[in-house]
Tab-separated table of N, CA, C and O in Angstrom:
chain	number	residue	atom	x	y	z
D	18	UNK	N	0.846	-1.176	0.000
D	18	UNK	CA	0.000	0.000	0.000
D	18	UNK	C	0.888	1.235	0.000
D	18	UNK	O	1.426	1.616	1.026
D	19	UNK	N	1.087	1.866	-1.139
D	19	UNK	CA	1.875	3.092	-1.181
D	19	UNK	C	1.171	4.230	-0.442
D	19	UNK	O	-0.038	4.389	-0.545
D	20	UNK	N	1.959	4.989	0.300
D	20	UNK	CA	1.469	6.193	0.976
D	20	UNK	C	2.279	7.361	0.453
D	20	UNK	O	3.504	7.403	0.609
D	21	UNK	N	1.609	8.287	-0.212
D	21	UNK	CA	2.269	9.453	-0.791
D	21	UNK	C	1.885	10.681	0.018
D	21	UNK	O	0.706	10.942	0.234
D	22	UNK	N	2.897	11.424	0.467
D	22	UNK	CA	2.649	12.674	1.183
D	22	UNK	C	3.093	13.831	0.296
D	22	UNK	O	4.215	13.824	-0.218
D	23	UNK	N	2.229	14.805	0.166
D	23	UNK	CA	2.513	15.982	-0.642
D	23	UNK	C	2.371	17.207	0.249
D	23	UNK	O	1.336	17.404	0.877
D	24	UNK	N	3.412	18.015	0.295
D	24	UNK	CA	3.392	19.231	1.100
D	24	UNK	C	3.274	20.418	0.148
D	24	UNK	O	4.107	20.583	-0.748
D	25	UNK	N	2.250	21.229	0.361
D	25	UNK	CA	2.043	22.408	-0.475
D	25	UNK	C	1.671	23.603	0.401
D	25	UNK	O	1.208	23.444	1.524
D	26	UNK	N	1.884	24.772	-0.157
D	26	UNK	CA	1.445	25.998	0.506
D	26	UNK	C	-0.045	26.154	0.240
D	26	UNK	O	-0.538	25.828	-0.845
D	27	UNK	N	-0.768	26.620	1.231
D	27	UNK	CA	-2.212	26.791	1.104
D	27	UNK	C	-2.568	27.696	-0.068
D	27	UNK	O	-1.745	28.477	-0.532
D	28	UNK	N	-3.809	27.553	-0.534
D	28	UNK	CA	-4.289	28.448	-1.573
D	28	UNK	C	-4.815	27.752	-2.809
D	28	UNK	O	-5.388	28.396	-3.672
D	29	UNK	N	-4.618	26.443	-2.915
D	29	UNK	CA	-5.142	25.729	-4.080
D	29	UNK	C	-6.604	25.375	-3.838
D	29	UNK	O	-7.022	25.119	-2.723
D	30	UNK	N	-7.368	25.331	-4.902
D	30	UNK	CA	-8.790	24.994	-4.790
D	30	UNK	C	-8.969	23.496	-4.541
D	30	UNK	O	-8.065	22.696	-4.800
D	31	UNK	N	-10.147	23.125	-4.053
D	31	UNK	CA	-10.467	21.710	-3.856
D	31	UNK	C	-10.403	20.957	-5.180
D	31	UNK	O	-9.976	19.803	-5.219
D	32	UNK	N	-10.815	21.608	-6.266
D	32	UNK	CA	-10.772	20.972	-7.581
D	32	UNK	C	-9.334	20.646	-7.975
D	32	UNK	O	-9.061	19.580	-8.523
D	33	UNK	N	-8.411	21.566	-7.706
D	33	UNK	CA	-7.004	21.335	-8.024
D	33	UNK	C	-6.450	20.176	-7.204
D	33	UNK	O	-5.710	19.336	-7.726
D	34	UNK	N	-6.813	20.123	-5.928
D	34	UNK	CA	-6.311	19.043	-5.069
D	34	UNK	C	-6.906	17.698	-5.483
D	34	UNK	O	-6.208	16.681	-5.462
D	35	UNK	N	-8.168	17.684	-5.901
D	35	UNK	CA	-8.780	16.447	-6.413
D	35	UNK	C	-8.034	15.954	-7.653
D	35	UNK	O	-7.739	14.775	-7.791
D	36	UNK	N	-7.759	16.878	-8.571
D	36	UNK	CA	-7.044	16.526	-9.796
D	36	UNK	C	-5.635	16.016	-9.470
D	36	UNK	O	-5.168	15.045	-10.077
D	37	UNK	N	-4.970	16.651	-8.518
D	37	UNK	CA	-3.644	16.212	-8.100
D	37	UNK	C	-3.691	14.785	-7.577
D	37	UNK	O	-2.890	13.937	-7.981
D	38	UNK	N	-4.638	14.502	-6.682
D	38	UNK	CA	-4.762	13.152	-6.121
D	38	UNK	C	-5.044	12.124	-7.212
D	38	UNK	O	-4.447	11.041	-7.220
D	39	UNK	N	-5.934	12.466	-8.128
D	39	UNK	CA	-6.284	11.548	-9.206
D	39	UNK	C	-5.071	11.250	-10.077
D	39	UNK	O	-4.768	10.087	-10.377
D	40	UNK	N	-4.361	12.296	-10.488
D	40	UNK	CA	-3.203	12.124	-11.363
D	40	UNK	C	-2.062	11.382	-10.673
D	40	UNK	O	-1.411	10.525	-11.281
D	41	UNK	N	-1.808	11.696	-9.411
D	41	UNK	CA	-0.751	11.009	-8.675
D	41	UNK	C	-1.102	9.530	-8.527
D	41	UNK	O	-0.246	8.658	-8.743
D	42	UNK	N	-2.344	9.232	-8.196
D	42	UNK	CA	-2.762	7.832	-8.050
D	42	UNK	C	-2.590	7.070	-9.367
D	42	UNK	O	-2.134	5.922	-9.372
D	43	UNK	N	-2.920	7.708	-10.470
D	43	UNK	CA	-2.773	7.059	-11.775
D	43	UNK	C	-1.307	6.745	-12.072
D	43	UNK	O	-0.972	5.644	-12.504
D	44	UNK	N	-0.430	7.711	-11.835
D	44	UNK	CA	0.993	7.515	-12.119
D	44	UNK	C	1.591	6.444	-11.202
D	44	UNK	O	2.344	5.577	-11.650
D	45	UNK	N	1.254	6.499	-9.925
D	45	UNK	CA	1.779	5.503	-8.993
D	45	UNK	C	1.261	4.109	-9.357
D	45	UNK	O	2.016	3.136	-9.355
D	46	UNK	N	0.007	4.027	-9.710
D	46	UNK	CA	-0.567	2.741	-10.105
D	46	UNK	C	0.146	2.180	-11.340
D	46	UNK	O	0.524	1.000	-11.374
D	47	UNK	N	0.349	3.029	-12.342
D	47	UNK	CA	1.023	2.593	-13.568
D	47	UNK	C	2.482	2.222	-13.301
D	47	UNK	O	2.984	1.239	-13.836
D	48	UNK	N	3.160	3.010	-12.483
D	48	UNK	CA	4.593	2.814	-12.245
D	48	UNK	C	4.881	1.619	-11.346
D	48	UNK	O	5.778	0.830	-11.617
D	49	UNK	N	4.107	1.488	-10.263
D	49	UNK	CA	4.368	0.436	-9.279
D	49	UNK	C	3.483	-0.794	-9.466
D	49	UNK	O	3.702	-1.813	-8.822
D	50	UNK	N	2.464	-0.667	-10.301
D	50	UNK	CA	1.543	-1.782	-10.478
D	50	UNK	C	0.603	-1.974	-9.306
D	50	UNK	O	0.015	-3.036	-9.144
D	51	UNK	N	0.457	-0.948	-8.484
D	51	UNK	CA	-0.449	-1.016	-7.333
D	51	UNK	C	-1.866	-0.686	-7.772
D	51	UNK	O	-2.065	0.234	-8.572
D	52	UNK	N	-2.854	-1.408	-7.222
D	52	UNK	CA	-4.229	-1.015	-7.531
D	52	UNK	C	-4.516	0.358	-6.913
D	52	UNK	O	-4.041	0.672	-5.819
D	53	UNK	N	-5.268	1.173	-7.633
D	53	UNK	CA	-5.572	2.519	-7.138
D	53	UNK	C	-6.231	2.493	-5.763
D	53	UNK	O	-6.023	3.386	-4.951
D	54	UNK	N	-7.027	1.465	-5.499
D	54	UNK	CA	-7.724	1.370	-4.213
D	54	UNK	C	-6.752	1.217	-3.047
D	54	UNK	O	-7.116	1.460	-1.897
D	55	UNK	N	-5.520	0.794	-3.337
D	55	UNK	CA	-4.534	0.588	-2.280
D	55	UNK	C	-3.638	1.797	-2.064
D	55	UNK	O	-2.847	1.826	-1.130
D	56	UNK	N	-3.763	2.800	-2.914
D	56	UNK	CA	-2.889	3.966	-2.845
D	56	UNK	C	-3.501	5.021	-1.927
D	56	UNK	O	-4.654	5.392	-2.071
D	57	UNK	N	-2.685	5.491	-0.987
D	57	UNK	CA	-3.116	6.529	-0.052
D	57	UNK	C	-2.346	7.802	-0.357
D	57	UNK	O	-1.125	7.770	-0.532
D	58	UNK	N	-3.046	8.922	-0.406
D	58	UNK	CA	-2.409	10.210	-0.696
D	58	UNK	C	-2.814	11.203	0.387
D	58	UNK	O	-3.999	11.367	0.673
D	59	UNK	N	-1.807	11.828	0.976
D	59	UNK	CA	-2.052	12.823	2.015
D	59	UNK	C	-1.500	14.163	1.549
D	59	UNK	O	-0.324	14.267	1.207
D	60	UNK	N	-2.349	15.159	1.500
D	60	UNK	CA	-1.907	16.514	1.158
D	60	UNK	C	-1.834	17.323	2.444
D	60	UNK	O	-2.825	17.448	3.170
D	61	UNK	N	-0.654	17.828	2.717
D	61	UNK	CA	-0.440	18.685	3.879
D	61	UNK	C	-0.316	20.118	3.391
D	61	UNK	O	0.624	20.453	2.672
D	62	UNK	N	-1.281	20.946	3.770
D	62	UNK	CA	-1.248	22.356	3.388
D	62	UNK	C	-0.694	23.181	4.538
D	62	UNK	O	-1.072	22.992	5.686
D	63	UNK	N	0.200	24.082	4.189
D	63	UNK	CA	0.797	24.929	5.209
D	63	UNK	C	0.540	26.393	4.889
D	63	UNK	O	0.575	26.785	3.719
D	64	UNK	N	0.329	27.196	5.930
D	64	UNK	CA	0.219	28.634	5.709
D	64	UNK	C	1.551	29.174	5.181
D	64	UNK	O	2.613	28.635	5.487
D	65	UNK	N	1.487	30.228	4.406
D	65	UNK	CA	2.698	30.797	3.819
D	65	UNK	C	3.705	31.255	4.869
D	65	UNK	O	4.905	31.253	4.629
D	66	UNK	N	3.224	31.619	6.053
D	66	UNK	CA	4.149	32.056	7.106
D	66	UNK	C	4.798	30.879	7.826
D	66	UNK	O	5.630	31.068	8.702
D	67	UNK	N	4.455	29.631	7.453
D	67	UNK	CA	5.085	28.437	8.015
D	67	UNK	C	6.083	27.820	7.050
D	67	UNK	O	6.631	26.766	7.317
D	68	UNK	N	6.292	28.441	5.890
D	68	UNK	CA	7.167	27.904	4.851
D	68	UNK	C	8.218	28.958	4.553
D	68	UNK	O	7.905	30.067	4.137
D	69	UNK	N	9.481	28.619	4.772
D	69	UNK	CA	10.545	29.588	4.573
D	69	UNK	C	11.399	29.288	3.359
D	69	UNK	O	11.665	28.127	3.049
D	70	UNK	N	11.808	30.323	2.681
D	70	UNK	CA	12.712	30.203	1.546
D	70	UNK	C	13.881	31.147	1.810
D	70	UNK	O	13.685	32.362	1.948
D	71	UNK	N	15.070	30.588	1.932
D	71	UNK	CA	16.242	31.411	2.209
D	71	UNK	C	16.158	32.128	3.551
D	71	UNK	O	16.700	33.212	3.703
D	72	UNK	N	15.474	31.527	4.495
D	72	UNK	CA	15.344	32.124	5.825
D	72	UNK	C	14.252	33.168	5.951
D	72	UNK	O	14.110	33.814	6.980
D	73	UNK	N	13.456	33.324	4.899
D	73	UNK	CA	12.386	34.323	4.901
D	73	UNK	C	11.048	33.610	4.718
D	73	UNK	O	10.907	32.768	3.819
D	74	UNK	N	10.054	33.924	5.575
D	74	UNK	CA	8.744	33.313	5.378
D	74	UNK	C	8.186	33.650	3.993
D	74	UNK	O	8.336	34.780	3.504
D	75	UNK	N	7.566	32.675	3.367
D	75	UNK	CA	6.997	32.880	2.046
D	75	UNK	C	5.978	34.021	2.038
D	75	UNK	O	5.842	34.721	1.043
D	76	UNK	N	5.318	34.226	3.173
D	76	UNK	CA	4.338	35.303	3.258
D	76	UNK	C	4.981	36.682	3.117
D	76	UNK	O	4.311	37.657	2.778
D	77	UNK	N	6.297	36.779	3.371
D	77	UNK	CA	7.007	38.055	3.258
D	77	UNK	C	7.635	38.272	1.883
D	77	UNK	O	8.112	39.368	1.595
D	78	UNK	N	7.650	37.229	1.068
D	78	UNK	CA	8.271	37.341	-0.242
D	78	UNK	C	7.350	38.022	-1.236
D	78	UNK	O	6.124	37.900	-1.154
D	79	UNK	N	7.932	38.701	-2.192
D	79	UNK	CA	7.165	39.368	-3.236
D	79	UNK	C	6.405	38.343	-4.057
D	79	UNK	O	6.915	37.290	-4.391
D	80	UNK	N	5.178	38.656	-4.399
D	80	UNK	CA	4.336	37.736	-5.155
D	80	UNK	C	4.447	37.991	-6.617
D	80	UNK	O	4.776	38.985	-7.108
C-alpha cells in the first residue's frame, strides 16, 4: 500500500487538489503496479508564514 505525502502551501482549490490526487494515483498505479484502491495520498497544506525560503517566510516574499 503506497502512501504518498505531498506538502504544499495553502491556496489551491479543492478541484485542483482532487485533480492532483487523481493524477498522482494514476501515475503511482502505472509505475508500481499497485491497484488505485490501495494507494493513499495525504496533502499537507501549510500557511505561507510556516514555509521559509532562504530564511524568509513565504508570506514576506514578493508575489
